[in-house]
PDB file of C-alpha atoms in Angstrom:
ATOM      1  CA  UNK H  51     186.421 -82.932 121.831  1.00 61.00           C
ATOM      2  CA  UNK H  52     184.547 -84.266 118.809  1.00 57.00           C
ATOM      3  CA  UNK H  53     185.432 -81.112 116.909  1.00 61.00           C
ATOM      4  CA  UNK H  54     189.049 -81.511 117.701  1.00 63.00           C
ATOM      5  CA  UNK H  55     189.032 -85.101 116.483  1.00 64.00           C
ATOM      6  CA  UNK H  56     186.990 -84.482 113.187  1.00 57.00           C
ATOM      7  CA  UNK H  57     189.347 -81.546 112.303  1.00 61.00           C
ATOM      8  CA  UNK H  58     192.500 -83.717 113.066  1.00 56.00           C
ATOM      9  CA  UNK H  59     190.940 -86.466 110.675  1.00 55.00           C
ATOM     10  CA  UNK H  60     190.841 -83.784 108.216  1.00 47.00           C
ATOM     11  CA  UNK H  61     194.424 -82.954 108.608  1.00 52.00           C
ATOM     12  CA  UNK H  62     195.359 -86.354 108.077  1.00 50.00           C
ATOM     13  CA  UNK H  63     193.178 -87.047 105.341  1.00 50.00           C
ATOM     14  CA  UNK H  64     191.058 -89.252 106.660  1.00 54.00           C
ATOM     15  CA  UNK H  65     187.851 -87.550 106.159  1.00 49.00           C
ATOM     16  CA  UNK H  66     187.487 -85.051 102.852  1.00 50.00           C
ATOM     17  CA  UNK H  67     185.662 -82.591 105.090  1.00 51.00           C
ATOM     18  CA  UNK H  68     184.550 -81.903 108.534  1.00 56.00           C
ATOM     19  CA  UNK H  69     180.568 -82.890 108.782  1.00 57.00           C
ATOM     20  CA  UNK H  70     180.323 -80.520 111.994  1.00 58.00           C
ATOM     21  CA  UNK H  71     180.959 -77.472 109.551  1.00 54.00           C
ATOM     22  CA  UNK H  72     179.744 -78.588 106.372  1.00 51.00           C
ATOM     23  CA  UNK H  73     176.817 -80.391 104.993  1.00 47.00           C
ATOM     24  CA  UNK H  74     177.329 -82.969 102.353  1.00 43.00           C
ATOM     25  CA  UNK H  75     176.193 -81.172  98.668  1.00 44.00           C
ATOM     26  CA  UNK H  76     172.718 -82.332  97.833  1.00 45.00           C
ATOM     27  CA  UNK H  77     172.535 -84.062  94.637  1.00 42.00           C
ATOM     28  CA  UNK H  78     170.978 -81.993  92.026  1.00 41.00           C
ATOM     29  CA  UNK H  79     167.198 -83.047  91.292  1.00 42.00           C
ATOM     30  CA  UNK H  80     166.408 -84.080  87.967  1.00 43.00           C
ATOM     31  CA  UNK H  81     164.099 -81.728  85.803  1.00 49.00           C
ATOM     32  CA  UNK H  82     160.397 -82.793  85.638  1.00 52.00           C
ATOM     33  CA  UNK H  83     159.633 -82.807  82.100  1.00 59.00           C
ATOM     34  CA  UNK H  84     155.847 -82.161  81.518  1.00 79.00           C
ATOM     35  CA  UNK H  85     154.369 -83.792  78.392  1.00 91.00           C
ATOM     36  CA  UNK H  86     150.647 -83.674  76.978  1.00 95.00           C
ATOM     37  CA  UNK H  87     148.955 -86.729  76.020  1.00 94.00           C
ATOM     38  CA  UNK H  88     147.883 -87.146  72.254  1.00 94.00           C
ATOM     39  CA  UNK H  89     144.378 -86.334  73.455  1.00 95.00           C
ATOM     40  CA  UNK H  90     145.447 -83.224  75.193  1.00 96.00           C
ATOM     41  CA  UNK H  91     147.610 -82.179  72.611  1.00 96.00           C
ATOM     42  CA  UNK H  92     144.936 -82.504  69.860  1.00 96.00           C
ATOM     43  CA  UNK H  93     142.271 -81.022  72.194  1.00 96.00           C
ATOM     44  CA  UNK H  94     144.736 -77.881  72.500  1.00 97.00           C
ATOM     45  CA  UNK H  95     145.021 -77.625  68.811  1.00 97.00           C
ATOM     46  CA  UNK H  96     141.389 -77.783  68.083  1.00 96.00           C
ATOM     47  CA  UNK H  97     140.413 -75.300  71.027  1.00 96.00           C
ATOM     48  CA  UNK H  98     142.752 -72.733  69.470  1.00 96.00           C
ATOM     49  CA  UNK H  99     141.410 -73.359  65.991  1.00 96.00           C
ATOM     50  CA  UNK H 100     137.852 -72.949  66.918  1.00 96.00           C
ATOM     51  CA  UNK H 101     138.437 -69.926  69.079  1.00 96.00           C
ATOM     52  CA  UNK H 102     141.142 -68.278  67.764  1.00 96.00           C
ATOM     53  CA  UNK H 103     142.301 -69.112  64.159  1.00 95.00           C
ATOM     54  CA  UNK H 104     145.412 -67.211  64.347  1.00 95.00           C
ATOM     55  CA  UNK H 105     149.215 -67.063  63.615  1.00 95.00           C
ATOM     56  CA  UNK H 106     149.779 -68.944  67.073  1.00 97.00           C
ATOM     57  CA  UNK H 107     147.094 -71.326  65.963  1.00 97.00           C
ATOM     58  CA  UNK H 108     149.651 -72.327  63.126  1.00 98.00           C
ATOM     59  CA  UNK H 109     152.471 -71.554  65.280  1.00 98.00           C
ATOM     60  CA  UNK H 110     151.494 -74.476  67.989  1.00 98.00           C
ATOM     61  CA  UNK H 111     150.206 -76.668  64.966  1.00 97.00           C
ATOM     62  CA  UNK H 112     154.083 -76.491  63.667  1.00 97.00           C
ATOM     63  CA  UNK H 113     155.675 -76.823  67.008  1.00 98.00           C
ATOM     64  CA  UNK H 114     153.457 -80.012  67.942  1.00 97.00           C
ATOM     65  CA  UNK H 115     153.632 -81.549  64.564  1.00 97.00           C
ATOM     66  CA  UNK H 116     157.609 -81.267  64.086  1.00 97.00           C
ATOM     67  CA  UNK H 117     158.963 -80.802  67.490  1.00 96.00           C
ATOM     68  CA  UNK H 118     161.049 -77.864  66.303  1.00 96.00           C
ATOM     69  CA  UNK H 119     162.396 -75.735  69.267  1.00 96.00           C
ATOM     70  CA  UNK H 120     160.802 -72.056  70.263  1.00 96.00           C
ATOM     71  CA  UNK H 121     163.682 -70.551  68.617  1.00 96.00           C
ATOM     72  CA  UNK H 122     163.763 -72.404  65.300  1.00 97.00           C
ATOM     73  CA  UNK H 123     159.981 -71.602  64.844  1.00 97.00           C
ATOM     74  CA  UNK H 124     159.951 -68.075  65.678  1.00 97.00           C
ATOM     75  CA  UNK H 125     163.150 -67.540  63.458  1.00 97.00           C
ATOM     76  CA  UNK H 126     161.787 -69.739  60.699  1.00 97.00           C
ATOM     77  CA  UNK H 127     161.799 -67.566  56.961  1.00 97.00           C
ATOM     78  CA  UNK H 128     159.745 -68.448  53.999  1.00 96.00           C
ATOM     79  CA  UNK H 129     163.000 -68.856  52.189  1.00 95.00           C
ATOM     80  CA  UNK H 130     163.345 -72.008  54.174  1.00 96.00           C
ATOM     81  CA  UNK H 131     159.671 -73.587  53.708  1.00 97.00           C
ATOM     82  CA  UNK H 132     159.562 -75.850  50.985  1.00 96.00           C
ATOM     83  CA  UNK H 133     155.754 -76.778  50.727  1.00 96.00           C
ATOM     84  CA  UNK H 134     155.788 -78.399  47.529  1.00 95.00           C
ATOM     85  CA  UNK H 135     158.712 -81.138  48.832  1.00 96.00           C
ATOM     86  CA  UNK H 136     157.011 -81.302  52.227  1.00 97.00           C
ATOM     87  CA  UNK H 137     159.725 -79.968  53.724  1.00 96.00           C
ATOM     88  CA  UNK H 138     161.551 -76.865  55.785  1.00 96.00           C
ATOM     89  CA  UNK H 139     165.334 -76.269  56.334  1.00 95.00           C
ATOM     90  CA  UNK H 140     166.282 -74.689  59.803  1.00 95.00           C
ATOM     91  CA  UNK H 141     168.932 -72.154  59.633  1.00 94.00           C
ATOM     92  CA  UNK H 142     167.975 -69.444  62.055  1.00 95.00           C
ATOM     93  CA  UNK H 143     167.249 -69.391  65.654  1.00 95.00           C
ATOM     94  CA  UNK H 144     165.810 -66.411  67.697  1.00 95.00           C
ATOM     95  CA  UNK H 145     166.899 -65.551  71.299  1.00 91.00           C
ATOM     96  CA  UNK H 146     165.939 -62.810  73.627  1.00 84.00           C
ATOM     97  CA  UNK H 147     168.417 -61.055  75.956  1.00 77.00           C
ATOM     98  CA  UNK H 148     166.156 -60.655  78.845  1.00 71.00           C
ATOM     99  CA  UNK H 149     163.109 -60.367  77.116  1.00 59.00           C
ATOM    100  CA  UNK H 150     164.638 -57.457  75.412  1.00 71.00           C
ATOM    101  CA  UNK H 151     166.528 -57.449  72.343  1.00 84.00           C
ATOM    102  CA  UNK H 152     165.630 -59.691  69.758  1.00 89.00           C
ATOM    103  CA  UNK H 153     168.962 -61.488  67.873  1.00 90.00           C
ATOM    104  CA  UNK H 154     168.523 -64.029  65.199  1.00 90.00           C
ATOM    105  CA  UNK H 155     171.719 -66.277  64.784  1.00 90.00           C
ATOM    106  CA  UNK H 156     172.509 -69.472  63.287  1.00 89.00           C
ATOM    107  CA  UNK H 157     171.715 -72.498  64.949  1.00 87.00           C
ATOM    108  CA  UNK H 158     174.450 -73.788  67.732  1.00 75.00           C
ATOM    109  CA  UNK H 159     175.061 -77.321  66.210  1.00 80.00           C
ATOM    110  CA  UNK H 160     175.732 -78.589  62.901  1.00 81.00           C
ATOM    111  CA  UNK H 161     173.023 -81.160  63.469  1.00 80.00           C
ATOM    112  CA  UNK H 162     170.355 -78.511  64.166  1.00 81.00           C
ATOM    113  CA  UNK H 163     170.832 -77.012  60.819  1.00 83.00           C
ATOM    114  CA  UNK H 164     169.071 -79.727  58.958  1.00 88.00           C
ATOM    115  CA  UNK H 165     165.724 -80.513  56.952  1.00 92.00           C
ATOM    116  CA  UNK H 166     162.557 -81.080  58.725  1.00 95.00           C
ATOM    117  CA  UNK H 167     159.811 -83.363  56.988  1.00 96.00           C
ATOM    118  CA  UNK H 168     156.292 -81.816  57.281  1.00 96.00           C
ATOM    119  CA  UNK H 169     152.989 -83.831  57.825  1.00 96.00           C
ATOM    120  CA  UNK H 170     150.084 -82.899  56.226  1.00 96.00           C
ATOM    121  CA  UNK H 171     148.556 -81.128  58.907  1.00 97.00           C
ATOM    122  CA  UNK H 172     151.587 -78.832  59.282  1.00 97.00           C
ATOM    123  CA  UNK H 173     151.706 -78.133  55.583  1.00 97.00           C
ATOM    124  CA  UNK H 174     148.018 -76.981  55.955  1.00 97.00           C
ATOM    125  CA  UNK H 175     149.001 -75.000  58.936  1.00 97.00           C
ATOM    126  CA  UNK H 176     151.846 -72.824  56.602  1.00 97.00           C
ATOM    127  CA  UNK H 177     149.343 -72.793  53.934  1.00 97.00           C
ATOM    128  CA  UNK H 178     147.030 -70.859  55.932  1.00 96.00           C
ATOM    129  CA  UNK H 179     150.054 -68.489  57.196  1.00 95.00           C
ATOM    130  CA  UNK H 180     150.866 -68.152  53.547  1.00 95.00           C
ATOM    131  CA  UNK H 181     147.444 -67.209  52.264  1.00 93.00           C
ATOM    132  CA  UNK H 182     146.799 -64.619  55.256  1.00 90.00           C
ATOM    133  CA  UNK H 183     150.587 -63.000  54.734  1.00 88.00           C
ATOM    134  CA  UNK H 184     150.132 -62.683  50.796  1.00 88.00           C
ATOM    135  CA  UNK H 185     146.540 -61.206  51.113  1.00 87.00           C
ATOM    136  CA  UNK H 186     148.171 -58.786  53.751  1.00 83.00           C
ATOM    137  CA  UNK H 187     151.271 -57.910  51.373  1.00 80.00           C
ATOM    138  CA  UNK H 188     150.455 -55.063  49.071  1.00 74.00           C
ATOM    139  CA  UNK H 189     152.278 -57.096  46.241  1.00 80.00           C
ATOM    140  CA  UNK H 190     151.063 -60.466  47.529  1.00 73.00           C
ATOM    141  CA  UNK H 191     154.777 -61.512  48.075  1.00 80.00           C
ATOM    142  CA  UNK H 192     155.525 -63.981  50.427  1.00 87.00           C
ATOM    143  CA  UNK H 193     158.815 -63.160  52.482  1.00 89.00           C
ATOM    144  CA  UNK H 194     160.469 -62.671  55.685  1.00 93.00           C
ATOM    145  CA  UNK H 195     159.322 -64.294  58.833  1.00 96.00           C
ATOM    146  CA  UNK H 196     156.816 -67.229  58.830  1.00 97.00           C
ATOM    147  CA  UNK H 197     155.358 -66.135  61.877  1.00 97.00           C
ATOM    148  CA  UNK H 198     155.384 -62.359  62.961  1.00 94.00           C
ATOM    149  CA  UNK H 199     153.922 -59.489  64.248  1.00 93.00           C
ATOM    150  CA  UNK H 200     151.761 -57.228  61.720  1.00 88.00           C
ATOM    151  CA  UNK H 201     154.927 -55.195  61.586  1.00 89.00           C
ATOM    152  CA  UNK H 202     156.604 -57.752  60.084  1.00 88.00           C
ATOM    153  CA  UNK H 203     158.985 -58.046  63.322  1.00 92.00           C
ATOM    154  CA  UNK H 204     159.813 -61.156  65.465  1.00 94.00           C
ATOM    155  CA  UNK H 205     157.113 -62.530  67.660  1.00 95.00           C
ATOM    156  CA  UNK H 206     158.492 -62.280  71.239  1.00 94.00           C
ATOM    157  CA  UNK H 207     159.289 -65.620  72.898  1.00 94.00           C
ATOM    158  CA  UNK H 208     157.717 -64.581  76.435  1.00 93.00           C
ATOM    159  CA  UNK H 209     154.448 -63.063  74.736  1.00 95.00           C
ATOM    160  CA  UNK H 210     154.020 -66.606  72.892  1.00 97.00           C
ATOM    161  CA  UNK H 211     154.363 -68.434  76.415  1.00 97.00           C
ATOM    162  CA  UNK H 212     152.128 -65.916  77.940  1.00 97.00           C
ATOM    163  CA  UNK H 213     149.652 -66.875  75.193  1.00 97.00           C
ATOM    164  CA  UNK H 214     150.383 -70.530  75.486  1.00 98.00           C
ATOM    165  CA  UNK H 215     149.419 -70.772  79.342  1.00 97.00           C
ATOM    166  CA  UNK H 216     146.392 -68.303  78.742  1.00 97.00           C
ATOM    167  CA  UNK H 217     145.079 -70.856  76.468  1.00 97.00           C
ATOM    168  CA  UNK H 218     145.950 -73.888  78.055  1.00 97.00           C
ATOM    169  CA  UNK H 219     144.222 -72.163  81.255  1.00 96.00           C
ATOM    170  CA  UNK H 220     141.119 -72.053  79.359  1.00 95.00           C
ATOM    171  CA  UNK H 221     140.617 -75.716  78.224  1.00 87.00           C
ATOM    172  CA  UNK H 222     141.619 -76.783  82.141  1.00 91.00           C
ATOM    173  CA  UNK H 223     145.142 -78.434  80.454  1.00 94.00           C
ATOM    174  CA  UNK H 224     148.500 -79.354  82.406  1.00 94.00           C
ATOM    175  CA  UNK H 225     150.284 -76.450  82.784  1.00 94.00           C
ATOM    176  CA  UNK H 226     153.048 -76.408  80.261  1.00 96.00           C
ATOM    177  CA  UNK H 227     156.382 -74.521  78.716  1.00 96.00           C
ATOM    178  CA  UNK H 228     157.021 -73.809  74.953  1.00 97.00           C
ATOM    179  CA  UNK H 229     159.808 -76.052  75.354  1.00 96.00           C
ATOM    180  CA  UNK H 230     157.495 -78.763  76.660  1.00 97.00           C
ATOM    181  CA  UNK H 231     155.729 -78.928  73.166  1.00 97.00           C
ATOM    182  CA  UNK H 232     159.255 -80.245  72.039  1.00 96.00           C
ATOM    183  CA  UNK H 233     158.894 -82.818  74.377  1.00 95.00           C
ATOM    184  CA  UNK H 234     155.300 -83.972  73.917  1.00 95.00           C
ATOM    185  CA  UNK H 235     156.039 -84.231  70.078  1.00 96.00           C
ATOM    186  CA  UNK H 236     158.721 -86.394  71.249  1.00 94.00           C
ATOM    187  CA  UNK H 237     156.694 -88.540  73.967  1.00 93.00           C
ATOM    188  CA  UNK H 238     153.857 -88.993  70.941  1.00 93.00           C
ATOM    189  CA  UNK H 239     156.134 -90.167  68.171  1.00 94.00           C
ATOM    190  CA  UNK H 240     157.584 -92.779  71.005  1.00 90.00           C
ATOM    191  CA  UNK H 241     154.450 -93.845  72.410  1.00 87.00           C
ATOM    192  CA  UNK H 242     153.682 -94.323  68.519  1.00 89.00           C
ATOM    193  CA  UNK H 243     156.130 -96.954  68.315  1.00 86.00           C
ATOM    194  CA  UNK H 244     158.745 -94.606  66.184  1.00 91.00           C
ATOM    195  CA  UNK H 245     162.219 -96.342  66.612  1.00 90.00           C
ATOM    196  CA  UNK H 246     164.233 -94.340  68.588  1.00 92.00           C
ATOM    197  CA  UNK H 247     166.702 -93.507  66.120  1.00 93.00           C
ATOM    198  CA  UNK H 248     164.288 -91.703  64.108  1.00 94.00           C
ATOM    199  CA  UNK H 249     162.555 -89.778  66.905  1.00 94.00           C
ATOM    200  CA  UNK H 250     166.351 -88.503  67.096  1.00 94.00           C
ATOM    201  CA  UNK H 251     166.630 -87.753  63.478  1.00 94.00           C
ATOM    202  CA  UNK H 252     163.433 -85.888  63.459  1.00 94.00           C
ATOM    203  CA  UNK H 253     164.431 -83.860  66.541  1.00 95.00           C
ATOM    204  CA  UNK H 254     167.813 -83.272  65.131  1.00 94.00           C
ATOM    205  CA  UNK H 255     169.720 -84.259  68.295  1.00 93.00           C
ATOM    206  CA  UNK H 256     173.633 -84.422  67.547  1.00 90.00           C
ATOM    207  CA  UNK H 257     173.680 -87.919  69.322  1.00 93.00           C
ATOM    208  CA  UNK H 258     171.275 -90.721  69.611  1.00 92.00           C
ATOM    209  CA  UNK H 259     172.493 -90.738  73.522  1.00 93.00           C
ATOM    210  CA  UNK H 260     170.794 -87.621  74.053  1.00 93.00           C
ATOM    211  CA  UNK H 261     167.586 -88.782  72.819  1.00 92.00           C
ATOM    212  CA  UNK H 262     168.045 -92.043  75.129  1.00 90.00           C
ATOM    213  CA  UNK H 263     169.202 -89.739  77.679  1.00 92.00           C
ATOM    214  CA  UNK H 264     165.865 -87.495  77.685  1.00 91.00           C
ATOM    215  CA  UNK H 265     163.391 -90.255  76.487  1.00 89.00           C
ATOM    216  CA  UNK H 266     164.662 -93.327  77.571  1.00 82.00           C
ATOM    217  CA  UNK H 267     162.171 -93.895  80.401  1.00 78.00           C
ATOM    218  CA  UNK H 268     159.367 -93.818  77.951  1.00 79.00           C
ATOM    219  CA  UNK H 269     160.559 -96.939  76.189  1.00 75.00           C
ATOM    220  CA  UNK H 270     159.355 -99.426  78.839  1.00 70.00           C
ATOM    221  CA  UNK H 271     156.310-100.508  76.799  1.00 69.00           C
ATOM    222  CA  UNK H 272     158.273-100.528  73.683  1.00 67.00           C
ATOM    223  CA  UNK H 273     160.806-102.893  75.337  1.00 67.00           C
ATOM    224  CA  UNK H 274     158.100-105.182  76.414  1.00 76.00           C
ATOM    225  CA  UNK H 275     156.525-105.196  73.512  1.00 73.00           C
ATOM    226  CA  UNK H 276     159.671-105.978  71.573  1.00 73.00           C
ATOM    227  CA  UNK H 277     160.404-109.305  73.974  1.00 83.00           C
ATOM    228  CA  UNK H 278     157.013-110.405  73.623  1.00 85.00           C
ATOM    229  CA  UNK H 279     157.123-110.335  69.960  1.00 84.00           C
ATOM    230  CA  UNK H 280     160.835-111.907  70.165  1.00 86.00           C
ATOM    231  CA  UNK H 281     159.314-114.645  72.332  1.00 91.00           C
ATOM    232  CA  UNK H 282     156.181-115.261  69.734  1.00 90.00           C
ATOM    233  CA  UNK H 283     158.577-115.391  66.786  1.00 90.00           C
ATOM    234  CA  UNK H 284     160.530-118.028  68.699  1.00 92.00           C
ATOM    235  CA  UNK H 285     157.221-119.912  69.629  1.00 91.00           C
ATOM    236  CA  UNK H 286     156.524-119.893  65.926  1.00 91.00           C
ATOM    237  CA  UNK H 287     159.689-121.229  64.867  1.00 90.00           C
ATOM    238  CA  UNK H 288     159.166-124.174  67.581  1.00 89.00           C
ATOM    239  CA  UNK H 289     155.873-124.855  66.129  1.00 90.00           C
ATOM    240  CA  UNK H 290     157.028-125.016  62.553  1.00 86.00           C
ATOM    241  CA  UNK H 291     159.591-127.300  63.496  1.00 85.00           C
ATOM    242  CA  UNK H 292     157.325-129.463  65.435  1.00 80.00           C
ATOM    243  CA  UNK H 293     154.961-129.395  62.553  1.00 76.00           C
ATOM    244  CA  UNK H 294     157.523-130.665  60.295  1.00 76.00           C
ATOM    245  CA  UNK H 295     158.843-133.501  62.664  1.00 68.00           C
ATOM    246  CA  UNK H 296     155.702-134.606  64.139  1.00 62.00           C
ATOM    247  CA  UNK H 297     157.173-134.557  67.672  1.00 55.00           C
ATOM    248  CA  UNK H 298     158.453-132.151  70.174  1.00 54.00           C
ATOM    249  CA  UNK H 299     161.553-130.305  69.894  1.00 51.00           C
ATOM    250  CA  UNK H 300     164.215-131.296  71.966  1.00 54.00           C
ATOM    251  CA  UNK H 301     166.311-128.829  73.567  1.00 51.00           C
ATOM    252  CA  UNK H 302     168.769-131.054  75.601  1.00 52.00           C
ATOM    253  CA  UNK H 303     167.249-129.768  78.730  1.00 44.00           C
ATOM    254  CA  UNK H 304     166.475-132.662  80.500  1.00 47.00           C
ATOM    255  CA  UNK H 305     170.313-134.232  79.917  1.00 47.00           C
ATOM    256  CA  UNK H 306     171.656-130.906  81.184  1.00 46.00           C
ATOM    257  CA  UNK H 307     169.821-131.225  84.033  1.00 45.00           C
TER     258      UNK H 307
END
């Protein structure tokens, strides 16, 4: 009887579906983003420098120091690095199909094809890579990929990820993926009080709304600081008026009441 009644309700458009036959689709769960704290990120980089001092040490330094995507840093060419100007340009991205064939292509969006400012730490990492590659090159030239295998072929993303997980486990840090290094860079910038618009530009998002959707939950402390600063500014203005007039400021609240 119940089933017949439900079927009749569906046929007469009183119900969208028969709950006896179909379950309500579950809402997709939001992806959990894992980020390291500044202390954890610094400890990871220090561990790499002290125990490896290899090309991946500098690669991880560049990723955490710029927020570059995995494919962007693996496709970075020396011709796009300008150390004197402390800038690099993102013109290529690397993808691996089923972790097999490597493909170099252009970034998908115009905003991704932009320049990135380099910190002294990142400049130092790139200088180390330049010195290593120039010493290994017969003519001492600097060309091709910034981060590559000894045969100058691109590094495979899965191998880089495996090394990240291996080195993370050695130091007992939270397990993260390569793209989480980008999230870590973003969270550190936001925690340091960098305006979200500047963070968005640094990450080369196509719109500020994307940055807000991804990292807006990290702005609670900044929002608290903002309203406290606003209140402090108003208090200072009130105090100056009181000092000039010699009497409390009348906001008209008593009359309104």
